[in-house]
Amino acid sequence: MGFLSSLFGGGNPIDSFSMDELKTTEIQLNKKVEDIHAEVRRIDAEVQRTYDKAKASTSKSEEVSYARQIKTLLAKKELKLNSLGQVDKDLRAVSNILILKEREKDLPLEVVKKLKKIDPEKMEGFLIKKKLDTMNDDAQLSAIIDMTSDTLSVGVEEEDDLSDILDTIRAGKESSSSPPEFSAARKKELE
């Protein structure tokens, strides 16, 4: 069962909550995203401090101890980033439901009826995949109407939005010269 299904009790997301309840959920999810970003930055700072201590260590046992601490911190960070990916998907879905509810009056009646009959799990997959808030009005309406077509019956592939981060973390674990660095795009995304 996905986030929306648990949130809406298996009912249709469009009818399950009011705009105010959805906006509250959106605010809560945005707060969660901010909290996770802050925690990731804190872990990064702690990794850097531990790495600096490790460089100044005088014995092999100290180096090993610091290396274990860094490994544990990187594992915590990886879990936080995985959590961030899921919260981002949930936030995108809730934001898209808000847009759906706002645009409902602009849609033909038969499209609205079809939307309300779509399986919640399939709708959740569509809502997670689309970024309606980045589209203009016409594109939003087209995307919503497309949701009612046969394209929705095709399975949704999982996003692999963490592969760059995980590759960087793993490369950092193997490197002995410096702590792991993220690409400039990912650093900006985390800020």
PDB file of C-alpha atoms in Angstrom:
ATOM      1  CA  MET A   1       0.000   0.000   0.000  1.00  0.00           C
ATOM      2  CA  GLY A   2       1.400   3.377  -0.999  1.00  0.00           C
ATOM      3  CA  PHE A   3       1.472   6.644   0.897  1.00  0.00           C
ATOM      4  CA  LEU A   4      -1.683   8.024  -0.678  1.00  0.00           C
ATOM      5  CA  SER A   5      -3.583   4.798  -0.195  1.00  0.00           C
ATOM      6  CA  SER A   6      -2.740   4.826   3.488  1.00  0.00           C
ATOM      7  CA  LEU A   7      -3.475   8.547   3.734  1.00  0.00           C
ATOM      8  CA  PHE A   8      -6.817   8.321   1.965  1.00  0.00           C
ATOM      9  CA  GLY A   9      -7.864   4.920   3.293  1.00  0.00           C
ATOM     10  CA  GLY A  10      -7.963   3.330  -0.141  1.00  0.00           C
ATOM     11  CA  GLY A  11     -10.552   5.820  -1.371  1.00  0.00           C
ATOM     12  CA  ASN A  12     -10.239   8.200  -4.263  1.00  0.00           C
ATOM     13  CA  PRO A  13      -7.677  10.887  -3.359  1.00  0.00           C
ATOM     14  CA  ILE A  14      -9.698  13.608  -5.073  1.00  0.00           C
ATOM     15  CA  ASP A  15     -12.732  13.088  -2.820  1.00  0.00           C
ATOM     16  CA  SER A  16     -11.067  11.941   0.395  1.00  0.00           C
ATOM     17  CA  PHE A  17      -9.831  15.265   1.771  1.00  0.00           C
ATOM     18  CA  SER A  18     -10.638  18.941   1.520  1.00  0.00           C
ATOM     19  CA  MET A  19      -8.265  21.490   0.037  1.00  0.00           C
ATOM     20  CA  ASP A  20      -7.380  22.698   3.549  1.00  0.00           C
ATOM     21  CA  GLU A  21      -6.493  19.181   4.703  1.00  0.00           C
ATOM     22  CA  LEU A  22      -4.352  18.641   1.612  1.00  0.00           C
ATOM     23  CA  LYS A  23      -2.604  21.987   2.104  1.00  0.00           C
ATOM     24  CA  THR A  24      -1.886  21.032   5.719  1.00  0.00           C
ATOM     25  CA  THR A  25      -0.437  17.709   4.576  1.00  0.00           C
ATOM     26  CA  GLU A  26       1.646  19.536   1.967  1.00  0.00           C
ATOM     27  CA  ILE A  27       3.027  21.880   4.642  1.00  0.00           C
ATOM     28  CA  GLN A  28       3.851  18.926   6.906  1.00  0.00           C
ATOM     29  CA  LEU A  29       5.659  17.140   4.077  1.00  0.00           C
ATOM     30  CA  ASN A  30       7.589  20.308   3.185  1.00  0.00           C
ATOM     31  CA  LYS A  31       8.643  20.568   6.838  1.00  0.00           C
ATOM     32  CA  LYS A  32       9.776  16.936   6.746  1.00  0.00           C
ATOM     33  CA  VAL A  33      11.860  17.649   3.640  1.00  0.00           C
ATOM     34  CA  GLU A  34      13.489  20.641   5.370  1.00  0.00           C
ATOM     35  CA  ASP A  35      14.207  18.578   8.494  1.00  0.00           C
ATOM     36  CA  ILE A  36      15.811  15.794   6.467  1.00  0.00           C
ATOM     37  CA  HIS A  37      17.938  18.322   4.547  1.00  0.00           C
ATOM     38  CA  ALA A  38      19.118  19.801   7.867  1.00  0.00           C
ATOM     39  CA  GLU A  39      19.952  16.342   9.205  1.00  0.00           C
ATOM     40  CA  VAL A  40      21.922  15.474   6.040  1.00  0.00           C
ATOM     41  CA  ARG A  41      23.903  18.723   6.367  1.00  0.00           C
ATOM     42  CA  ARG A  42      24.594  17.930  10.035  1.00  0.00           C
ATOM     43  CA  ILE A  43      25.823  14.448   9.109  1.00  0.00           C
ATOM     44  CA  ASP A  44      28.037  15.915   6.349  1.00  0.00           C
ATOM     45  CA  ALA A  45      29.619  18.295   8.859  1.00  0.00           C
ATOM     46  CA  GLU A  46      30.160  15.434  11.295  1.00  0.00           C
ATOM     47  CA  VAL A  47      31.762  13.312   8.549  1.00  0.00           C
ATOM     48  CA  GLN A  48      34.137  16.183   7.759  1.00  0.00           C
ATOM     49  CA  ARG A  49      35.060  16.655  11.445  1.00  0.00           C
ATOM     50  CA  THR A  50      35.643  12.928  11.872  1.00  0.00           C
ATOM     51  CA  TYR A  51      37.692  12.815   8.680  1.00  0.00           C
ATOM     52  CA  ASP A  52      39.860  15.703   9.925  1.00  0.00           C
ATOM     53  CA  LYS A  53      40.409  13.871  13.223  1.00  0.00           C
ATOM     54  CA  ALA A  54      41.308  10.717  11.312  1.00  0.00           C
ATOM     55  CA  LYS A  55      43.929  12.600   9.282  1.00  0.00           C
ATOM     56  CA  ALA A  56      45.507  13.826  12.525  1.00  0.00           C
ATOM     57  CA  SER A  57      45.406  10.425  14.241  1.00  0.00           C
ATOM     58  CA  THR A  58      48.696   8.890  15.312  1.00  0.00           C
ATOM     59  CA  SER A  59      47.887   5.189  15.395  1.00  0.00           C
ATOM     60  CA  LYS A  60      46.330   2.605  13.115  1.00  0.00           C
ATOM     61  CA  SER A  61      43.713   1.743  15.743  1.00  0.00           C
ATOM     62  CA  GLU A  62      42.582   5.382  15.850  1.00  0.00           C
ATOM     63  CA  GLU A  63      42.363   5.457  12.053  1.00  0.00           C
ATOM     64  CA  VAL A  64      40.238   2.302  12.052  1.00  0.00           C
ATOM     65  CA  SER A  65      38.002   3.728  14.765  1.00  0.00           C
ATOM     66  CA  TYR A  66      37.470   6.946  12.800  1.00  0.00           C
ATOM     67  CA  ALA A  67      36.901   4.999   9.599  1.00  0.00           C
ATOM     68  CA  ARG A  68      34.155   3.002  11.329  1.00  0.00           C
ATOM     69  CA  GLN A  69      32.574   6.206  12.602  1.00  0.00           C
ATOM     70  CA  ILE A  70      32.604   7.661   9.085  1.00  0.00           C
ATOM     71  CA  LYS A  71      31.130   4.473   7.658  1.00  0.00           C
ATOM     72  CA  THR A  72      28.317   4.590  10.224  1.00  0.00           C
ATOM     73  CA  LEU A  73      27.655   8.257   9.456  1.00  0.00           C
ATOM     74  CA  LEU A  74      27.558   7.576   5.717  1.00  0.00           C
ATOM     75  CA  ALA A  75      25.085   4.742   6.316  1.00  0.00           C
ATOM     76  CA  LYS A  76      22.884   7.115   8.355  1.00  0.00           C
ATOM     77  CA  LYS A  77      23.135   9.684   5.601  1.00  0.00           C
ATOM     78  CA  GLU A  78      22.176   7.110   2.981  1.00  0.00           C
ATOM     79  CA  LEU A  79      19.086   6.197   5.006  1.00  0.00           C
ATOM     80  CA  LYS A  80      18.168   9.874   5.312  1.00  0.00           C
ATOM     81  CA  LEU A  81      18.578  10.355   1.561  1.00  0.00           C
ATOM     82  CA  ASN A  82      16.409   7.305   0.857  1.00  0.00           C
ATOM     83  CA  SER A  83      13.806   8.740   3.214  1.00  0.00           C
ATOM     84  CA  LEU A  84      14.093  12.102   1.465  1.00  0.00           C
ATOM     85  CA  GLY A  85      13.407  10.460  -1.888  1.00  0.00           C
ATOM     86  CA  GLN A  86      10.212   8.901  -0.561  1.00  0.00           C
ATOM     87  CA  VAL A  87       9.035  12.105   1.128  1.00  0.00           C
ATOM     88  CA  ASP A  88       9.710  14.008  -2.118  1.00  0.00           C
ATOM     89  CA  LYS A  89       7.520  11.533  -4.017  1.00  0.00           C
ATOM     90  CA  ASP A  90       4.769  11.841  -1.396  1.00  0.00           C
ATOM     91  CA  LEU A  91       4.982  15.631  -1.530  1.00  0.00           C
ATOM     92  CA  ARG A  92       4.785  15.599  -5.334  1.00  0.00           C
ATOM     93  CA  ALA A  93       1.694  13.394  -5.170  1.00  0.00           C
ATOM     94  CA  VAL A  94      -0.073  15.609  -2.605  1.00  0.00           C
ATOM     95  CA  SER A  95       0.838  18.757  -4.569  1.00  0.00           C
ATOM     96  CA  ASN A  96      -0.543  17.162  -7.715  1.00  0.00           C
ATOM     97  CA  ILE A  97      -3.801  16.240  -5.957  1.00  0.00           C
ATOM     98  CA  LEU A  98      -4.150  19.882  -4.915  1.00  0.00           C
ATOM     99  CA  ILE A  99      -3.703  20.911  -8.547  1.00  0.00           C
ATOM    100  CA  LEU A 100      -6.209  18.241  -9.619  1.00  0.00           C
ATOM    101  CA  LYS A 101      -8.779  19.575  -7.173  1.00  0.00           C
ATOM    102  CA  GLU A 102      -8.131  23.159  -8.286  1.00  0.00           C
ATOM    103  CA  ARG A 103      -8.441  22.210 -11.975  1.00  0.00           C
ATOM    104  CA  GLU A 104     -11.471  19.933 -11.522  1.00  0.00           C
ATOM    105  CA  LYS A 105     -13.854  22.733 -12.514  1.00  0.00           C
ATOM    106  CA  ASP A 106     -11.971  23.204 -15.813  1.00  0.00           C
ATOM    107  CA  LEU A 107     -12.336  19.556 -16.840  1.00  0.00           C
ATOM    108  CA  PRO A 108     -15.161  18.011 -18.828  1.00  0.00           C
ATOM    109  CA  LEU A 109     -17.653  16.151 -16.617  1.00  0.00           C
ATOM    110  CA  GLU A 110     -16.847  12.744 -18.161  1.00  0.00           C
ATOM    111  CA  VAL A 111     -13.139  13.222 -17.337  1.00  0.00           C
ATOM    112  CA  VAL A 112     -13.987  14.078 -13.722  1.00  0.00           C
ATOM    113  CA  LYS A 113     -16.150  10.949 -13.479  1.00  0.00           C
ATOM    114  CA  LYS A 114     -13.328   8.807 -14.893  1.00  0.00           C
ATOM    115  CA  LEU A 115     -10.829  10.373 -12.492  1.00  0.00           C
ATOM    116  CA  LYS A 116     -13.009   9.465  -9.541  1.00  0.00           C
ATOM    117  CA  LYS A 117     -13.211   5.850 -10.726  1.00  0.00           C
ATOM    118  CA  ILE A 118      -9.459   5.334 -11.236  1.00  0.00           C
ATOM    119  CA  ASP A 119      -7.870   2.794  -8.926  1.00  0.00           C
ATOM    120  CA  PRO A 120      -6.146   4.755  -6.112  1.00  0.00           C
ATOM    121  CA  GLU A 121      -2.882   2.802  -6.533  1.00  0.00           C
ATOM    122  CA  LYS A 122      -2.744   3.632 -10.258  1.00  0.00           C
ATOM    123  CA  MET A 123      -3.577   7.259  -9.558  1.00  0.00           C
ATOM    124  CA  GLU A 124      -0.851   7.383  -6.934  1.00  0.00           C
ATOM    125  CA  GLY A 125       1.677   6.098  -9.460  1.00  0.00           C
ATOM    126  CA  PHE A 126       0.626   8.762 -11.954  1.00  0.00           C
ATOM    127  CA  LEU A 127       0.676  11.537  -9.361  1.00  0.00           C
ATOM    128  CA  ILE A 128       4.151  10.587  -8.168  1.00  0.00           C
ATOM    129  CA  LYS A 129       5.496  10.483 -11.713  1.00  0.00           C
ATOM    130  CA  LYS A 130       4.068  13.811 -12.953  1.00  0.00           C
ATOM    131  CA  LYS A 131       5.154  17.290 -11.945  1.00  0.00           C
ATOM    132  CA  LEU A 132       1.970  19.230 -12.606  1.00  0.00           C
ATOM    133  CA  ASP A 133       3.205  22.281 -10.717  1.00  0.00           C
ATOM    134  CA  THR A 134       5.916  22.836 -13.356  1.00  0.00           C
ATOM    135  CA  MET A 135       3.425  22.776 -16.254  1.00  0.00           C
ATOM    136  CA  ASN A 136       1.405  25.588 -17.776  1.00  0.00           C
ATOM    137  CA  ASP A 137      -2.409  25.458 -17.600  1.00  0.00           C
ATOM    138  CA  ASP A 138      -2.938  23.668 -20.912  1.00  0.00           C
ATOM    139  CA  ALA A 139      -0.257  21.087 -20.166  1.00  0.00           C
ATOM    140  CA  GLN A 140      -1.805  20.459 -16.737  1.00  0.00           C
ATOM    141  CA  LEU A 141      -5.209  19.835 -18.263  1.00  0.00           C
ATOM    142  CA  SER A 142      -3.721  17.546 -20.922  1.00  0.00           C
ATOM    143  CA  ALA A 143      -1.813  15.553 -18.310  1.00  0.00           C
ATOM    144  CA  ILE A 144      -4.927  15.172 -16.162  1.00  0.00           C
ATOM    145  CA  ILE A 145      -7.003  14.059 -19.143  1.00  0.00           C
ATOM    146  CA  ASP A 146      -4.227  11.630 -20.147  1.00  0.00           C
ATOM    147  CA  MET A 147      -4.560  10.068 -16.707  1.00  0.00           C
ATOM    148  CA  THR A 148      -7.999   8.813 -17.702  1.00  0.00           C
ATOM    149  CA  SER A 149      -6.757   7.223 -20.917  1.00  0.00           C
ATOM    150  CA  ASP A 150      -5.270   3.775 -21.410  1.00  0.00           C
ATOM    151  CA  THR A 151      -1.769   5.107 -20.750  1.00  0.00           C
ATOM    152  CA  LEU A 152      -2.463   4.800 -17.044  1.00  0.00           C
ATOM    153  CA  SER A 153      -2.902   1.053 -17.257  1.00  0.00           C
ATOM    154  CA  VAL A 154       0.757   0.616 -18.214  1.00  0.00           C
ATOM    155  CA  GLY A 155       2.973  -0.095 -15.204  1.00  0.00           C
ATOM    156  CA  VAL A 156       4.967   2.728 -13.709  1.00  0.00           C
ATOM    157  CA  GLU A 157       8.709   2.166 -13.508  1.00  0.00           C
ATOM    158  CA  GLU A 158      10.416   2.964 -10.252  1.00  0.00           C
ATOM    159  CA  GLU A 159      12.499   6.114 -10.248  1.00  0.00           C
ATOM    160  CA  ASP A 160      16.179   5.640  -9.644  1.00  0.00           C
ATOM    161  CA  ASP A 161      16.741   9.111  -8.222  1.00  0.00           C
ATOM    162  CA  LEU A 162      19.407   8.104  -5.735  1.00  0.00           C
ATOM    163  CA  SER A 163      21.895   6.264  -7.940  1.00  0.00           C
ATOM    164  CA  ASP A 164      24.216   9.290  -8.341  1.00  0.00           C
ATOM    165  CA  ILE A 165      24.297   9.864  -4.591  1.00  0.00           C
ATOM    166  CA  LEU A 166      24.834   6.211  -3.778  1.00  0.00           C
ATOM    167  CA  ASP A 167      27.636   5.936  -6.351  1.00  0.00           C
ATOM    168  CA  THR A 168      29.323   8.991  -4.839  1.00  0.00           C
ATOM    169  CA  ILE A 169      29.010   7.615  -1.307  1.00  0.00           C
ATOM    170  CA  ARG A 170      30.431   4.272  -2.358  1.00  0.00           C
ATOM    171  CA  ALA A 171      33.299   5.933  -4.219  1.00  0.00           C
ATOM    172  CA  GLY A 172      34.001   8.019  -1.117  1.00  0.00           C
ATOM    173  CA  LYS A 173      34.164   4.914   1.042  1.00  0.00           C
ATOM    174  CA  GLU A 174      36.769   3.413  -1.292  1.00  0.00           C
ATOM    175  CA  SER A 175      38.782   6.632  -1.563  1.00  0.00           C
ATOM    176  CA  SER A 176      41.390   7.384   1.064  1.00  0.00           C
ATOM    177  CA  SER A 177      42.171  10.942   0.021  1.00  0.00           C
ATOM    178  CA  SER A 178      39.060  12.900   0.952  1.00  0.00           C
ATOM    179  CA  PRO A 179      35.484  12.587   2.152  1.00  0.00           C
ATOM    180  CA  PRO A 180      32.840  11.989  -0.517  1.00  0.00           C
ATOM    181  CA  GLU A 181      31.693  14.907  -2.653  1.00  0.00           C
ATOM    182  CA  PHE A 182      28.315  15.201  -4.319  1.00  0.00           C
ATOM    183  CA  SER A 183      27.798  16.643  -7.743  1.00  0.00           C
ATOM    184  CA  ALA A 184      27.072  20.372  -7.802  1.00  0.00           C
ATOM    185  CA  ALA A 185      23.479  19.714  -8.891  1.00  0.00           C
ATOM    186  CA  ARG A 186      22.808  17.358  -5.971  1.00  0.00           C
ATOM    187  CA  LYS A 187      24.464  19.745  -3.473  1.00  0.00           C
ATOM    188  CA  LYS A 188      22.181  22.544  -4.668  1.00  0.00           C
ATOM    189  CA  GLU A 189      19.169  20.212  -4.397  1.00  0.00           C
ATOM    190  CA  LEU A 190      20.030  19.407  -0.774  1.00  0.00           C
ATOM    191  CA  GLU A 191      20.396  23.079   0.214  1.00  0.00           C
TER     192      GLU A 191
END
